[in-house]
Short mmCIF file of C-alpha atoms in Angstrom, two decimals:
data_model
loop_
_atom_site.label_atom_id
_atom_site.label_comp_id
_atom_site.label_asym_id
_atom_site.label_seq_id
_atom_site.Cartn_x
_atom_site.Cartn_y
_atom_site.Cartn_z
CA UNK A 10 -1.11 99.21 33.18
CA UNK A 11 -1.35 95.75 32.27
CA UNK A 12 -0.25 95.71 28.61
CA UNK A 13 -3.23 93.54 27.53
CA UNK A 14 -5.54 96.26 28.75
CA UNK A 15 -3.83 98.87 27.11
CA UNK A 16 -3.77 97.07 24.07
CA UNK A 17 -7.67 96.44 24.34
CA UNK A 18 -8.31 100.43 25.32
CA UNK A 19 -6.29 101.39 21.71
CA UNK A 20 -8.15 98.49 20.06
CA UNK A 21 -11.60 100.12 21.40
CA UNK A 22 -10.24 103.79 20.49
CA UNK A 23 -9.59 102.77 16.93
CA UNK A 24 -12.81 100.69 16.46
CA UNK A 25 -15.06 103.78 17.78
CA UNK A 26 -13.21 105.93 15.23
CA UNK A 27 -13.74 103.22 12.27
CA UNK A 28 -16.78 104.84 10.78
CA UNK A 29 -14.99 107.86 10.21
CA UNK A 30 -12.08 105.98 8.32
CA UNK A 31 -14.71 104.53 5.91
CA UNK A 32 -14.37 107.59 3.33
CA UNK A 33 -10.68 106.61 2.97
CA UNK A 34 -11.81 103.80 1.02
CA UNK A 35 -12.41 105.96 -1.68
CA UNK A 36 -9.73 108.19 -1.46
CA UNK A 37 -8.05 109.30 -4.67
CA UNK A 38 -4.85 107.77 -3.28
CA UNK A 39 -4.26 104.09 -3.71
CA UNK A 40 -1.88 103.99 -0.66
CA UNK A 41 -4.53 105.35 1.44
CA UNK A 42 -7.31 102.92 0.28
CA UNK A 43 -4.89 100.14 0.86
CA UNK A 44 -4.31 101.00 4.24
CA UNK A 45 -7.87 101.68 5.12
CA UNK A 46 -8.85 98.47 3.56
CA UNK A 47 -6.18 96.63 5.53
CA UNK A 48 -7.26 98.19 8.84
CA UNK A 49 -10.73 97.51 8.28
CA UNK A 50 -9.91 93.76 8.47
CA UNK A 51 -9.18 93.57 12.04
CA UNK A 52 -12.73 94.41 13.59
CA UNK A 53 -14.75 91.62 13.21
CA UNK A 54 -17.61 93.16 15.63
CA UNK A 55 -18.09 95.73 12.48
CA UNK A 56 -18.23 93.32 9.92
CA UNK A 57 -21.75 94.09 9.03
CA UNK A 58 -20.81 97.61 8.44
CA UNK A 59 -17.41 97.09 6.79
CA UNK A 60 -18.08 94.47 4.51
CA UNK A 61 -20.69 96.16 2.18
CA UNK A 62 -17.99 99.04 1.46
CA UNK A 63 -15.25 96.60 0.77
CA UNK A 64 -17.45 94.50 -1.70
CA UNK A 65 -18.38 98.03 -3.33
CA UNK A 66 -14.87 99.08 -3.56
CA UNK A 67 -13.93 95.79 -5.13
CA UNK A 68 -16.66 96.65 -7.74
CA UNK A 69 -14.68 99.74 -8.99
CA UNK A 70 -11.18 99.28 -7.96
CA UNK A 71 -8.26 99.67 -10.44
CA UNK A 72 -5.39 99.22 -8.05
CA UNK A 73 -4.05 95.61 -8.25
CA UNK A 74 -2.87 96.39 -4.25
CA UNK A 75 -5.99 97.82 -2.96
CA UNK A 76 -8.04 94.82 -4.57
CA UNK A 77 -5.81 92.14 -3.15
CA UNK A 78 -5.93 94.05 0.25
CA UNK A 79 -9.76 94.07 0.40
CA UNK A 80 -10.19 90.53 -0.90
CA UNK A 81 -8.01 89.05 2.07
CA UNK A 82 -10.06 91.63 4.46
CA UNK A 83 -13.30 90.27 3.23
CA UNK A 84 -12.15 87.15 3.74
CA UNK A 85 -11.00 87.77 7.46
CA UNK A 86 -14.69 89.53 7.96
CA UNK A 87 -16.86 87.41 5.86
CA UNK A 88 -18.35 83.92 5.69
CA UNK A 89 -19.34 81.36 3.11
CA UNK A 90 -22.03 83.58 1.89
CA UNK A 91 -19.47 85.80 0.14
CA UNK A 92 -18.15 82.81 -2.12
CA UNK A 93 -19.82 84.26 -4.97
CA UNK A 94 -18.64 87.60 -4.35
CA UNK A 95 -15.13 86.52 -4.18
CA UNK A 96 -14.46 83.32 -6.30
CA UNK A 97 -14.42 85.77 -9.92
CA UNK A 98 -11.35 87.00 -8.95
CA UNK A 99 -9.67 83.71 -8.90
CA UNK A 100 -9.60 84.19 -12.73
CA UNK A 101 -7.91 87.60 -12.43
CA UNK A 102 -5.13 88.23 -14.69
CA UNK A 103 -2.92 89.48 -11.93
CA UNK A 104 -1.24 86.87 -9.79
CA UNK A 105 -1.76 88.87 -6.68
CA UNK A 106 -5.33 89.11 -7.00
CA UNK A 107 -5.73 85.59 -7.53
CA UNK A 108 -3.52 84.87 -4.71
CA UNK A 109 -5.82 87.22 -2.24
CA UNK A 110 -9.14 85.74 -3.86
CA UNK A 111 -7.73 82.33 -2.95
CA UNK A 112 -6.63 83.01 0.46
CA UNK A 113 -10.11 84.71 1.33
CA UNK A 114 -12.16 81.51 0.18
CA UNK A 115 -10.11 79.58 1.94
CA UNK A 116 -10.19 81.73 5.25
CA UNK A 117 -14.08 81.74 4.61
CA UNK A 118 -14.44 77.99 4.26
CA UNK A 119 -15.68 78.03 0.53
CA UNK A 120 -13.53 75.25 -0.41
CA UNK A 121 -15.21 72.81 1.85
CA UNK A 122 -17.10 70.15 -0.34
CA UNK A 123 -20.06 70.58 1.74
CA UNK A 124 -20.87 74.03 -0.10
CA UNK A 125 -22.36 72.22 -2.94
CA UNK A 126 -19.61 73.79 -5.08
CA UNK A 127 -17.91 70.59 -5.16
CA UNK A 128 -14.12 70.01 -5.79
CA UNK A 129 -13.93 72.42 -8.68
CA UNK A 130 -13.96 75.34 -6.18
CA UNK A 131 -11.74 73.24 -3.96
CA UNK A 132 -9.17 72.40 -6.50
CA UNK A 133 -8.95 75.98 -8.12
CA UNK A 134 -8.27 77.36 -4.87
CA UNK A 135 -5.49 75.11 -3.74
CA UNK A 136 -3.98 75.71 -7.07
CA UNK A 137 -3.70 79.24 -6.82
CA UNK A 138 -2.42 79.08 -3.36
CA UNK A 139 0.44 76.41 -4.46
CA UNK A 140 1.16 78.84 -7.51
CA UNK A 141 1.24 81.85 -5.71
CA UNK A 142 3.82 79.93 -3.28
CA UNK A 143 6.61 80.36 -5.98
CA UNK A 144 5.56 83.69 -7.05
CA UNK A 145 7.22 85.95 -4.43
CA UNK A 146 7.62 88.63 -3.01
CA UNK A 147 4.02 90.01 -2.94
CA UNK A 148 4.64 93.81 -2.58
CA UNK A 149 3.03 96.32 -0.32
CA UNK A 150 1.28 93.43 1.58
CA UNK A 151 1.29 93.50 5.39
CA UNK A 152 -0.85 90.46 6.34
CA UNK A 153 1.03 88.04 8.44
CA UNK A 154 3.48 90.76 9.22
CA UNK A 155 4.51 90.80 5.70
CA UNK A 156 5.14 86.92 5.32
CA UNK A 157 3.11 86.01 2.79
CA UNK A 158 4.76 82.47 2.41
CA UNK A 159 3.84 81.57 5.93
CA UNK A 160 0.12 83.08 5.42
CA UNK A 161 -0.12 80.71 2.02
CA UNK A 162 1.27 77.74 4.22
CA UNK A 163 -1.40 78.30 6.79
CA UNK A 164 -4.09 78.75 3.67
CA UNK A 165 -3.05 75.68 2.18
CA UNK A 166 -2.76 73.54 5.15
CA UNK A 167 -6.38 74.24 6.21
CA UNK A 168 -7.40 72.30 2.75
CA UNK A 169 -4.96 69.37 3.03
CA UNK A 170 -7.87 67.20 3.37
CA UNK A 171 -8.83 68.08 -0.23
CA UNK A 172 -5.58 67.38 -2.01
CA UNK A 173 -2.75 66.47 0.56
CA UNK A 174 0.15 66.24 -2.15
CA UNK A 175 -0.48 69.70 -3.84
CA UNK A 176 -0.66 71.52 -0.32
CA UNK A 177 2.53 69.46 0.84
CA UNK A 178 4.70 70.72 -2.46
CA UNK A 179 3.24 74.08 -1.95
CA UNK A 180 4.07 74.39 1.95
CA UNK A 181 7.66 73.05 0.81
CA UNK A 182 8.13 75.68 -1.50
CA UNK A 183 7.08 78.32 0.96
CA UNK A 184 9.28 76.83 3.69
CA UNK A 185 12.61 78.23 2.35
CA UNK A 186 10.98 81.95 1.62
CA UNK A 187 9.71 82.46 5.52
CA UNK A 188 11.32 84.01 8.31
CA UNK A 189 13.12 82.06 10.80
CA UNK A 190 10.81 82.67 13.77
CA UNK A 191 7.87 81.41 11.71
CA UNK A 192 8.96 78.17 10.46
CA UNK A 193 8.44 76.27 13.38
CA UNK A 194 4.64 76.10 13.75
CA UNK A 195 4.44 75.50 10.04
CA UNK A 196 7.21 72.81 9.94
CA UNK A 197 5.18 70.85 12.73
CA UNK A 198 1.64 71.45 11.35
CA UNK A 199 3.12 70.28 7.78
CA UNK A 200 4.72 67.15 9.37
CA UNK A 201 1.67 65.94 10.74
CA UNK A 202 -0.16 66.00 7.85
CA UNK A 203 2.35 64.61 5.89
CA UNK A 204 3.03 61.73 8.22
CA UNK A 205 -0.05 60.81 10.11
CA UNK A 206 1.55 58.00 11.94
CA UNK A 207 4.80 56.87 12.84
CA UNK A 208 7.25 54.35 10.88
CA UNK A 209 6.62 51.49 13.42
CA UNK A 210 8.00 49.11 10.93
CA UNK A 211 11.13 50.86 10.26
CA UNK A 212 11.88 53.57 7.91
CA UNK A 213 11.23 53.27 3.94
CA UNK A 214 13.59 54.20 1.34
CA UNK A 215 13.27 58.01 0.53
CA UNK A 216 12.10 57.11 -2.95
CA UNK A 217 9.02 55.39 -1.55
CA UNK A 218 7.80 58.39 0.23
CA UNK A 219 5.17 60.68 -1.80
CA UNK A 220 6.33 63.37 -3.89
CA UNK A 221 4.79 65.71 -1.47
CA UNK A 222 6.22 63.98 1.71
CA UNK A 223 10.05 63.88 -0.01
CA UNK A 224 9.67 67.73 -0.99
CA UNK A 225 8.91 68.71 2.28
CA UNK A 226 11.68 66.83 3.70
CA UNK A 227 14.11 68.23 1.36
CA UNK A 228 12.70 71.74 2.33
CA UNK A 229 13.22 70.90 6.17
CA UNK A 230 16.82 70.32 5.47
CA UNK A 231 17.21 73.61 4.01
CA UNK A 232 15.15 75.40 5.98
CA UNK A 233 14.24 73.60 8.87
CA UNK A 234 14.32 75.51 12.47
CA UNK A 235 17.32 73.58 13.41
CA UNK A 236 18.86 75.86 16.03
CA UNK A 237 16.24 78.78 16.28
CA UNK A 238 13.71 76.16 18.05
CA UNK A 239 16.24 73.43 19.32
CA UNK A 240 15.30 70.03 20.13
CA UNK A 241 11.52 70.64 20.17
CA UNK A 242 11.56 70.33 16.14
CA UNK A 243 14.25 67.40 16.19
CA UNK A 244 11.99 65.20 19.05
CA UNK A 245 9.03 65.81 16.79
CA UNK A 246 10.90 64.23 13.54
CA UNK A 247 11.94 61.35 16.19
CA UNK A 248 8.37 60.69 17.32
CA UNK A 249 7.54 60.12 13.80
CA UNK A 250 10.58 57.74 13.31
CA UNK A 251 12.43 60.08 10.93
CA UNK A 252 15.97 61.14 11.21
CA UNK A 253 16.05 63.69 13.70
CA UNK A 254 19.23 65.91 12.89
CA UNK A 255 19.68 68.16 9.86
CA UNK A 256 22.80 66.02 8.83
CA UNK A 257 20.79 62.77 9.04
CA UNK A 258 17.71 63.98 7.15
CA UNK A 259 20.06 65.42 4.52
CA UNK A 260 21.42 61.82 4.10
CA UNK A 261 18.00 60.48 3.99
CA UNK A 262 16.90 62.83 1.32
CA UNK A 263 19.94 62.20 -0.69
CA UNK A 264 21.02 65.89 -0.69
CA UNK A 265 24.76 67.13 -0.94
CA UNK A 266 26.35 68.37 2.31
CA UNK A 267 26.09 72.26 2.23
CA UNK A 268 28.52 72.80 4.60
CA UNK A 269 26.45 74.00 7.46
CA UNK A 270 26.91 72.41 10.89
CA UNK A 271 23.61 70.58 12.36
CA UNK A 272 23.12 73.45 14.81
CA UNK A 273 23.69 76.60 12.41
CA UNK A 274 20.74 78.20 11.38
CA UNK A 275 20.22 78.25 7.59
CA UNK A 276 20.14 81.54 5.77
CA UNK A 277 17.37 82.04 3.33
CA UNK A 278 16.40 84.37 0.41
#
């Protein structure tokens, strides 16, 4: 059987049993509640049935991990109408909950100025995501294959039109914490945000770049997908008229030689 057909059959089988899993959102064991909330996030066809249960859970939940998981699940399933239900969690004491609320709000588009909520909410969401970039790890959170820095980067980059500099600084913080198989897409998207046009008139001094641009390029020296993705990444730098090898970019950014060969993958924390 074709693997895609097999996966679809498995998906449909779990979806058919989803109503039987709803009571697990109220299970005494927070680990089971976490898994139930996480599982519920992947069936958008059942959003009408799942969302009320997730929102009810959020009203009474006392576990930080369950709350965070349920918030992200609500963001994956819901739409902008959930803004008023999710935004109070941006002021939670626990940083994990604030991150989850910001992730959910970014996902449903609540940071869009067209909501009438203005840049206050937009700024709050971006600030919490940027703060979360340096507040790792996120325990027991399985979204994005456990790559929470990568998830933060994707959320931030979706909001780049609102505050490019804060977004770029947050993504730079995330890049060095991401697994190597996730950095390529993030690096390319961040470069497109940071440098909308190539430097046709010559490369400016590094100090003339914005803070966000500088921090992104320094992060790429340390964590760029230099060997994992070969010349594709280097060619993207070259297209922007930026230094297109790790050694050249390091010199441009004024960073000391760390002893790595250009073609040797960095080891990250």
